Structure formats: C-alpha cells, structure tokens
Coordinates of C-alpha atoms and ligand atoms in Angstrom, one line a residue:
X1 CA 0.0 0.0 0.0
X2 CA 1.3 3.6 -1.1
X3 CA -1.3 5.9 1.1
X4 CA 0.0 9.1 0.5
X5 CA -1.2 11.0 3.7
X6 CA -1.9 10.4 7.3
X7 CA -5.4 10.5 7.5
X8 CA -5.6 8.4 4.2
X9 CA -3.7 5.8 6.8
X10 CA -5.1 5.8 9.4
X11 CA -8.5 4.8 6.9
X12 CA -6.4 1.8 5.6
X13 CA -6.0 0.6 8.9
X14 CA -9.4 1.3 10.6
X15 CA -10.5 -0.9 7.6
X16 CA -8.0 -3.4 8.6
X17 CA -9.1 -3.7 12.2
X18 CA -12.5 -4.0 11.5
X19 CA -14.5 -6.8 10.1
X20 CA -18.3 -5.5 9.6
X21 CA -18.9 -2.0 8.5
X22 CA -22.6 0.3 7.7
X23 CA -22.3 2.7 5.9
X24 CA -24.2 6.6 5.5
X25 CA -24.3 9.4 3.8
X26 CA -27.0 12.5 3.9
X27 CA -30.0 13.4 4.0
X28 CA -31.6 14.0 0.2
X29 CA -28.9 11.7 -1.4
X30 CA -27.3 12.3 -4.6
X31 CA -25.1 10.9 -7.0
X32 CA -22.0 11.5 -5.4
X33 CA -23.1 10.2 -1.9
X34 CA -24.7 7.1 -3.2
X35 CA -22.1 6.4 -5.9
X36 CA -19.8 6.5 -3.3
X37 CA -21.2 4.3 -0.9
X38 CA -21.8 1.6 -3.5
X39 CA -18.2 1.7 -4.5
X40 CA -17.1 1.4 -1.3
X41 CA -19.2 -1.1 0.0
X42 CA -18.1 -3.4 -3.2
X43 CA -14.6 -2.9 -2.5
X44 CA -14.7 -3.6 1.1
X45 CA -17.2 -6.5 -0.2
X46 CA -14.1 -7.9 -2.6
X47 CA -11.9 -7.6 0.8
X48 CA -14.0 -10.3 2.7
X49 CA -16.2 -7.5 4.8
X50 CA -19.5 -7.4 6.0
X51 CA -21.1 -4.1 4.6
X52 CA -24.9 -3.2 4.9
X53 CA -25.6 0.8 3.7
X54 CA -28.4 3.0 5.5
X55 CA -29.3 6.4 4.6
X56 CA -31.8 8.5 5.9
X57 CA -34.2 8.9 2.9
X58 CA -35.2 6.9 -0.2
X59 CA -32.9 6.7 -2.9
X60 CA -34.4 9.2 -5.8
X61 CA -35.4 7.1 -9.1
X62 CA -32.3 8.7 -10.9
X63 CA -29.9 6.6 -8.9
X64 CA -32.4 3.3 -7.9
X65 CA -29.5 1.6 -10.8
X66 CA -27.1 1.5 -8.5
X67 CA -29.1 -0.4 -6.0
X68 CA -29.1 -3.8 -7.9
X69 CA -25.5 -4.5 -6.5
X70 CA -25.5 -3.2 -3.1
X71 CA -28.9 -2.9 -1.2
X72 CA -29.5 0.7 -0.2
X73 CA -31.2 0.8 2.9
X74 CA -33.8 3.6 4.0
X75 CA -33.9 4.6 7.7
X76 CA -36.3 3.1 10.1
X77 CA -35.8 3.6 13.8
X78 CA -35.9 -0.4 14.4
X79 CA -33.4 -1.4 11.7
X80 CA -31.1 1.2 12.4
X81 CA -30.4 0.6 15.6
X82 CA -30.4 -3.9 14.6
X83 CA -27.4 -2.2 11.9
X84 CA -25.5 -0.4 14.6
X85 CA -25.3 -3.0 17.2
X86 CA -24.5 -5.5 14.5
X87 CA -21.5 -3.6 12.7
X88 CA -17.8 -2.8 14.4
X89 CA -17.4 0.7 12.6
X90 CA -19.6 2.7 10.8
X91 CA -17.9 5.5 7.3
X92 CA -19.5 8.4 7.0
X93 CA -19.5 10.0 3.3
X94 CA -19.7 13.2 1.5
X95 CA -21.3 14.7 4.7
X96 CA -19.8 17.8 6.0
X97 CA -21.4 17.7 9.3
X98 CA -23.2 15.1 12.1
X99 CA -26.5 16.2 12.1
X100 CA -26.5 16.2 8.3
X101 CA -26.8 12.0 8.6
X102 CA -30.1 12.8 9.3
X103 CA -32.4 10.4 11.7
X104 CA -29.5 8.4 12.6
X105 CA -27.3 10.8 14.0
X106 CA -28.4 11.0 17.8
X107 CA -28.4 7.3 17.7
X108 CA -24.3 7.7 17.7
X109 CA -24.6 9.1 20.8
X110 CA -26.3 5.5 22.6
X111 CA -24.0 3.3 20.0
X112 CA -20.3 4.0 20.9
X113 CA -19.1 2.6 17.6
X114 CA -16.0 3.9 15.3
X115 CA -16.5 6.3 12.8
X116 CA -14.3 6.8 10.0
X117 CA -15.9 10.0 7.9
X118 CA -14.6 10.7 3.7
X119 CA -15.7 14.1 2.8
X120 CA -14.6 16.7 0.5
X121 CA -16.8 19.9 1.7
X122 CA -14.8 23.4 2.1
X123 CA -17.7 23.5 5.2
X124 CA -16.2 20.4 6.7
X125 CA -17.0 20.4 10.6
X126 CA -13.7 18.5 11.8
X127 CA -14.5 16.2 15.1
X128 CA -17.0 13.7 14.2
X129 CA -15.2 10.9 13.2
X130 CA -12.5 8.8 14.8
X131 CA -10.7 8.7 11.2
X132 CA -11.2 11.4 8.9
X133 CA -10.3 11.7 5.2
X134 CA -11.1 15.6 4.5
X135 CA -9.9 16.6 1.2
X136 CA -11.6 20.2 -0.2
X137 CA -9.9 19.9 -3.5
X138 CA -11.5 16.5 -4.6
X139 CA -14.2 17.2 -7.4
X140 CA -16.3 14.7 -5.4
X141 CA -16.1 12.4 -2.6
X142 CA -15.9 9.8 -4.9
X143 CA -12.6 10.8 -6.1
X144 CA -11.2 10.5 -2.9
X145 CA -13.0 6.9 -2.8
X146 CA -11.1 6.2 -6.2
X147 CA -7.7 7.1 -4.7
X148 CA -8.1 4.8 -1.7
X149 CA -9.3 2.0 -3.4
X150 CA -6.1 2.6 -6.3
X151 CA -3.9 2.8 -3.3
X152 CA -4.9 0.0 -1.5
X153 CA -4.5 -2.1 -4.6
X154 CA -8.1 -2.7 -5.1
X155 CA -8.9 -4.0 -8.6
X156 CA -11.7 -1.6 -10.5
X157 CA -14.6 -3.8 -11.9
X158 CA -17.0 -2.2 -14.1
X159 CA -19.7 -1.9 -11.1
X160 CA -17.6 -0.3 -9.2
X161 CA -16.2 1.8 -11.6
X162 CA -19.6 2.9 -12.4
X163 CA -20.9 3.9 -9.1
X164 CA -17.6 6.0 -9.1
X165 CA -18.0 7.6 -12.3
X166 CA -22.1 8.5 -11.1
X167 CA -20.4 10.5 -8.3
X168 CA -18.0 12.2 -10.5
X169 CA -20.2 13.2 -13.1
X170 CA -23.2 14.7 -10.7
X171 CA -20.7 16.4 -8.6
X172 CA -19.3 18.1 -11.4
X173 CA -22.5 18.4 -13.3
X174 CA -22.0 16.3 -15.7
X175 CA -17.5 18.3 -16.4
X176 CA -18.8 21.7 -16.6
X177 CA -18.6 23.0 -13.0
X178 CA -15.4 25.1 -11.8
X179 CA -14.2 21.4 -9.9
X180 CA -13.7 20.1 -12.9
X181 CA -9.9 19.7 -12.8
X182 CA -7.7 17.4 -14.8
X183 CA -7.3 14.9 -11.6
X184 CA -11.6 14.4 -12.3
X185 CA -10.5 14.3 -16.3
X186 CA -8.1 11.3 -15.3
X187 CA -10.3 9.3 -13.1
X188 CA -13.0 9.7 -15.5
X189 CA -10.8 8.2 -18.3
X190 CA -9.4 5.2 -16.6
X191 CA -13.0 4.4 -14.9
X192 CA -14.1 4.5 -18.8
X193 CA -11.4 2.4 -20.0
X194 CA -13.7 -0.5 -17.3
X195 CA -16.2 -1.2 -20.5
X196 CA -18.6 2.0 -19.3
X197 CA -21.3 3.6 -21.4
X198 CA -21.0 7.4 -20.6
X199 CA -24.0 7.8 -22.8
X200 CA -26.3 5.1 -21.1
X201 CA -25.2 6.5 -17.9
X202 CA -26.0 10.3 -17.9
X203 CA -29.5 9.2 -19.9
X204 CA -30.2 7.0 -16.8
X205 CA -29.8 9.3 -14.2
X206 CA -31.2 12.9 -15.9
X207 CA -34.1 11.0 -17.5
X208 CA -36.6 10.8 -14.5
X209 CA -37.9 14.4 -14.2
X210 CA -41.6 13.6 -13.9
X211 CA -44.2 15.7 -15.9
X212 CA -45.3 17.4 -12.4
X213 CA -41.9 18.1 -11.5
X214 CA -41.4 20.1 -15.0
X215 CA -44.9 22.1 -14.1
X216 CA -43.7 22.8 -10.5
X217 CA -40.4 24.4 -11.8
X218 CA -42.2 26.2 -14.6
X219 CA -44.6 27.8 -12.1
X220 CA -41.2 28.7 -9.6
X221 CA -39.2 30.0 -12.5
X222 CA -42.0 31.9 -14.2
X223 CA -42.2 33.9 -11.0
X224 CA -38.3 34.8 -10.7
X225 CA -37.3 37.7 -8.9
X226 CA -34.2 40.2 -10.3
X227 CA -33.0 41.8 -7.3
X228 CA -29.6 43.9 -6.4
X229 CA -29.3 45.7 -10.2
X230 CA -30.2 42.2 -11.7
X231 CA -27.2 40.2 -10.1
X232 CA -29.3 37.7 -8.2
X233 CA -32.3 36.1 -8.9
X234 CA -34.5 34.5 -6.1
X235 CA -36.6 31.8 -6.4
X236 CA -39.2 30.5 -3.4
X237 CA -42.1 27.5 -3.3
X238 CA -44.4 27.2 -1.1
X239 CA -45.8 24.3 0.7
X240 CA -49.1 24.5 -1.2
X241 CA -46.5 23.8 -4.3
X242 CA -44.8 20.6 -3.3
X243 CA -48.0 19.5 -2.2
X244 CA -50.0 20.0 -5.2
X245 CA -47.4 18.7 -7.6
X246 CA -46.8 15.8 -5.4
X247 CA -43.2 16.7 -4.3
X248 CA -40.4 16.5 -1.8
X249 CA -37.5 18.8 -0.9
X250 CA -35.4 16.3 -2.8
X251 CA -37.0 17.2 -6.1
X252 CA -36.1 20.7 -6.1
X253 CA -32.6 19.1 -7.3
X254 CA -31.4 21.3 -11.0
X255 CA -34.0 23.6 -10.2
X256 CA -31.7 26.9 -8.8
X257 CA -29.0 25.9 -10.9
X258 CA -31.4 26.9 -14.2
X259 CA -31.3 30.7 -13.3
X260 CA -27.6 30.6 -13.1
X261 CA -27.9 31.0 -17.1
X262 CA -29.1 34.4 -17.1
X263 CA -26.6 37.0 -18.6
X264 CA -25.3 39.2 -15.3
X265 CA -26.9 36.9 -12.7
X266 CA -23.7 36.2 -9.8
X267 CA -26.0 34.3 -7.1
X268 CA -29.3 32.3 -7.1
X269 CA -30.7 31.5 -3.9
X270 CA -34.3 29.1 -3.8
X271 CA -36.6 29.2 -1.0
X272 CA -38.1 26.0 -0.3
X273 CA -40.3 25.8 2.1
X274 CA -41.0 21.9 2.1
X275 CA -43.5 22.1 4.9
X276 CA -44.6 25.2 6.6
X277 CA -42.0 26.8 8.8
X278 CA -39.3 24.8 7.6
X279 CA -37.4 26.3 4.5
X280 CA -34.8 24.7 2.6
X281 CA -32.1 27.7 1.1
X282 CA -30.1 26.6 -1.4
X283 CA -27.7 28.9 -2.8
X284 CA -25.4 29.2 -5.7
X285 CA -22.8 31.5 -7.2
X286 CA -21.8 32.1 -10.9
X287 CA -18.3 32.0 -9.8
X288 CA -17.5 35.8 -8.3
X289 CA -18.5 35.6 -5.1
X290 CA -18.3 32.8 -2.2
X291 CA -21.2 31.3 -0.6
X292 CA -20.5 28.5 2.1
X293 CA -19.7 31.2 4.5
X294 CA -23.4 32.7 4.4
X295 CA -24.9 28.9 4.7
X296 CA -22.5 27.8 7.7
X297 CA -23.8 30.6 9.5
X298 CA -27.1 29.6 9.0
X299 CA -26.2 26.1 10.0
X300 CA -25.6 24.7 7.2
X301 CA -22.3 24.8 4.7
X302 CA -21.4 23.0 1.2
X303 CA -19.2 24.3 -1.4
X304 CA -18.1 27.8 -2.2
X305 CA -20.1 28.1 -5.5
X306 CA -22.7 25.7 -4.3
X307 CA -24.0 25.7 -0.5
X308 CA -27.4 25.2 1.3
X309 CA -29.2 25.2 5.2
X310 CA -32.4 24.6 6.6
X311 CA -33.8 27.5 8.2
X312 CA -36.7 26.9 11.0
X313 CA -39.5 29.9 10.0
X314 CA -41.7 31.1 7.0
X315 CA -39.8 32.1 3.7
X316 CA -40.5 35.7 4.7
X317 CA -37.6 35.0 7.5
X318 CA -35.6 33.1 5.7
X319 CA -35.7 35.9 3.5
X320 CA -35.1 38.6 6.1
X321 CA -32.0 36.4 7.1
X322 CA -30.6 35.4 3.8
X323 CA -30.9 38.9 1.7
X324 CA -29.3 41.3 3.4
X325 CA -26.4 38.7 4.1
X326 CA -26.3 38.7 0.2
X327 CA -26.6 42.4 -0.2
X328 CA -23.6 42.2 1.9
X329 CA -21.1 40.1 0.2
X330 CA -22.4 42.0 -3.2
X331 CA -20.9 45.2 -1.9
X332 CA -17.9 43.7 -1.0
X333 CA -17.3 43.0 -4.2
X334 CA -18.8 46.1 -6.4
X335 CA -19.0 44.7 -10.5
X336 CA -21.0 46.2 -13.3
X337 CA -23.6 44.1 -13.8
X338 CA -22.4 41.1 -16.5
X339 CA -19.0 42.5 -16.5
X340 CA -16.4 38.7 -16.5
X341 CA -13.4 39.4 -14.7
X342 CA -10.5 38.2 -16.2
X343 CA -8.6 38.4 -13.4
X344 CA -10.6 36.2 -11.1
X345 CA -9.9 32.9 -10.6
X346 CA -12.4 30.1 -10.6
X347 CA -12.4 29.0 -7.0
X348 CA -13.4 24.8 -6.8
X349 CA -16.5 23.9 -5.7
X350 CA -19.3 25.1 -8.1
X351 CA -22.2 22.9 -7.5
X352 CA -20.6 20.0 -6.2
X353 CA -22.6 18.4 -3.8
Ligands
LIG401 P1 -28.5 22.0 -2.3 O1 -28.7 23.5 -2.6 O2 -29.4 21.4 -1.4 O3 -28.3 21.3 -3.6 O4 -27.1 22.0 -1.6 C1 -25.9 22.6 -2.1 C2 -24.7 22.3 -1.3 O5 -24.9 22.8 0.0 C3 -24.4 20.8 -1.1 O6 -23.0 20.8 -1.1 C4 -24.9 20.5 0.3 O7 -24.0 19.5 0.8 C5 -24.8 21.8 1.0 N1 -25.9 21.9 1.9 C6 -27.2 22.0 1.6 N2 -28.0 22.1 2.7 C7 -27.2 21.9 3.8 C8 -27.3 21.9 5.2 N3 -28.5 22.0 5.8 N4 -26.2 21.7 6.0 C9 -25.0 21.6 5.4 N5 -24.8 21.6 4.1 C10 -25.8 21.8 3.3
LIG402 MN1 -23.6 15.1 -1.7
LIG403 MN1 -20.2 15.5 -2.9

C-alpha cells in the first residue's frame, strides 16, 4: 500500500481492524453520496467484509440503478439501531457535518461505535469521526473513494467503476462545473477504460424528471425575482406547491441551478419551504463571489459556488435572514452588472454536492 497521507492511513487501517462496517451518507442523497457508498461497500465486499448501507431517505429514481448490487437501505428507527449494534465501525460519506446524517445521527450518541468520515466539503466540521479523510480539492467524494481503493491495490470492476463515475459526473455536473480539474478528467478516463457507457449512464440518471416536477419548476421559474441591479435572482415554493405537484424537498434538485444562465446573474438563492415553517435555502454562485460562509452561518455549509441550510421559520424569515447577508457580500465585491473578470480565478467547488 502507497497511502500518500496520514489520514488516508489511518482509513487503511481502521478498515484493517475491522471486520463489519454500515455505511451513510446524507439526508436528500445524490449521486455523489450514493455512488460512493456503493463503490465502497463493493470494495470492502471484494476484501472479505461485512457491509450493509443506510441512509436516511429513499434513494431518488435517478440513482435506484445502483441499487441492484448493493442494497440501499432507507432509515427506520428499528433497523437502524439492529445495523448499529450489528457492525464494528460505521464510514460516514460526502457529509460535511453530524446532524447532516439525518435520523441516525443521535443514535451515535447510545452506540459508541468507530466512525471513519470521507468528505470533500470546504464547510467540513472537523470532530465527528475517529478517522477522517477531508480533502476540499477532490471534485467529489468519490474521487477520494477512487484514490483509496487505487492505493490499497483494489482492482476496478465495471460496477464499481460505475458507481464511481455517477459520483463524478453529478458532482461536477456532468464536467462543466469550476471542480472540474484534470485529476476528475483522469479518473474519468481510466473508470471508462472499465467497459462504461457514458451515454447510457448520464441518460439513466437525468431522464426521471416527472411531468409534475417540470410544471412545478415552470410555475417557480416563471415567478423569478431580479433583485440587487439584476445580479441575483430569487426563487421561493411554497408548501401548497410541493404538495399539489406531489413533491419532496429532494425534487427541487437542478431547479436553482437553471437561473444561473441568465446574462449578469452572480448568485441564485431558492426558497423552499417543504413544509410550513421549515425552509430549505439553497444557494449558488456564478463563480465571483463565495457562498459557504453565508450557509455555515445559518447552519448549514457546502461548497463555495454551491451551498445550502435549513432554516426553522416562514420564507418571509428566511428571507429577512438570507438577503441582506447577500446584499452584503455584493458590496464587498462592487462589478458592473455582467461585466467577467479576467482576473478572477475560478475558485473549486461550483455545485458539487
Ligand atoms: P443544495 O442546494 O441542497 O443542492 O445543496 C448545495 C450544497 O450545500 C451541497 O454541497 C450540500 O451538501 C450543502 N448543503 C445544503 N444544505 C445543507 C445543510 N442543511 N447543511 C450543510 N450543508 C448543506
Ligand atoms: Mn452530496
Ligand atoms: Mn459530494
């Protein structure tokens, strides 16, 4: 083995002193969380472990493909605590911090069991895990999955080399975000060279929008607000919404990244208020100014182009909370409105999640 840091180490060996393992991720799963948990689970499969996978909500139908190798379990207060007492370590993935695991999380706190976390958020709360694999500049935490596994002398088969490129091709939507580096280039060639069909793969997982999610985004983007001299857009939905259409918090997924596309617009920010009082704020950047500052102090974090919290109150607060925070980092950084700067680099972390 060739681990080329000390945290990558000390993974190597928590895998080595352990024989059954359940693995998590966060709430809303996405490609790169579930991607990563399949690889993983397959290569500590191949290794003669015992892996079972829980996360706290259902896997959307854009990923349920990945499912047919590795079962992916959906929380339920019985069989997540029969998982914990039954495995020796639990790995945390592509989860920035605790109570981001969702239902499971104040169970750690009865079930004293190791936790090795693999993350790649700028937002990273250090302190939850035992081990803990932080790496910012990975595209996705499936890269940092990939590098393990390479290191370790784990063999690539096309399964797993598939669930590894899923993660890599969400997290950089699909090589266009500013995390698309030559390191995610390279990992997406040699996963290719495993007998992959890039074409059958980004057709299975962007080809489940549902006719009632396409009317509830029509209805959210035809009522689009320009605010600060047209450099952000803001988007809310309202409970009535994602009831009518038949919706969950997990289908506003593409949605604030549509926006992004108009000439001069530098930050979208969605209010989604799933249920009433409880508003999820996703917010994004068109590359000038930083987000995951504004989220973390709401209590949440994520990327610097691509970052999110819940906030507890009506979208009116959540607005009174988020704009003038906004209005804020604007100043700070004065532009004419759809004037590039040459001069600024592209910090990682567009829309990874
Ligand atoms: P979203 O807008 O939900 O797609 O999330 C964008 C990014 O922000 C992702 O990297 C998420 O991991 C992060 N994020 C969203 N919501 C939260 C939250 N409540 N706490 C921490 N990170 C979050
Ligand atoms: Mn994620
Ligand atoms: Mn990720």
């Amino acid at each position: 083995m060739n681990a080329s840091t000390p945290e990558r180490r000390a993974f190597h060996e928590f895998v080595e002193r352990h024989r059954s393992f359940l693995l998590t991720s966060h709430v809303n799963p996405d490609g790169d969380s579930l991607g990563s948990e399949v690889a993983l689970a397959l290569w500590l499969r191949a290794r003669g472990k015992d892996v079972r996978v829980i996360n706290d909500s259902a896997v959307p139908s854009a990923f349920t493909f990945l499912a047919r190798h590795v079962p992916l379990e959906v929380f339920d207060p019985e069989l997540a605590e029969q998982l914990l007492e039954a495995a020796e370590a639990l790995i945390v993935l592509d989860v920035s911090n605790r109570q981001r695991i969702g239902r499971l999380a104040p169970l750690l706190d009865r079930h004293l069991v190791p936790i090795a976390v693999i993350d790649h958020h700028a937002s990273h709360t250090r302190g939850f895990g035992q081990v803990s694999v932080i790496e910012p500049e990975a595209s996705a935490t499936g890269e940092i999955v990939y590098d393990l596994i390479r290191e370790s002398g784990g063999t690539l088969d096309p399964a797993l080399a598939e669930a590894l490129y899923v993660a890599l091709m969400t997290d950089t939507g699909s090589f266009r975000y500013s995390n698309t580096d030559s390191p995610a280039h390279r990992m997406a060639a040699d996963l290719l060279s495993h007998g992959l069909d890039p074409e059958r793969l980004h057709a299975q997982v962007h080809s489940h929008a549902s006719a009632a999610r396409m009317r509830f985004f029509g209805e959210v983007l035809a009522a689009l607000e320009l605010v600060e001299d047209d450099r952000v857009v803001v988007l809310e939905a309202s409970p009535e919404q994602f009831q009518r259409h038949g919706l969950t918090g997990s289908d506003t997924e593409t949605l604030v990244d549509m926006p992004r596309t108009i000439a001069g617009v530098e930050a979208v920010v969605l209010f989604s208020e799933v249920e009433p009082g409880k508003v999820k704020v996703s917010l994004r950047s068109t590359g000038r100014i930083v987000l995951d500052g504004l989220a973390a102090a709401l209590g949440g974090g994520g990327h610097p182009h691509a970052a999110g919290a819940t906030v507890h109150g009506t979208r009116a607060e959540a607005r009174a909370r988020v704009m003038p925070e906004l209005h804020r980092l604007l100043a700070a950084d004065p532009v004419s409105p759809g004037v590039p700067d040459p001069a600024s680099p592209g910090a990682p972390g567009d829309a990874r999640s």
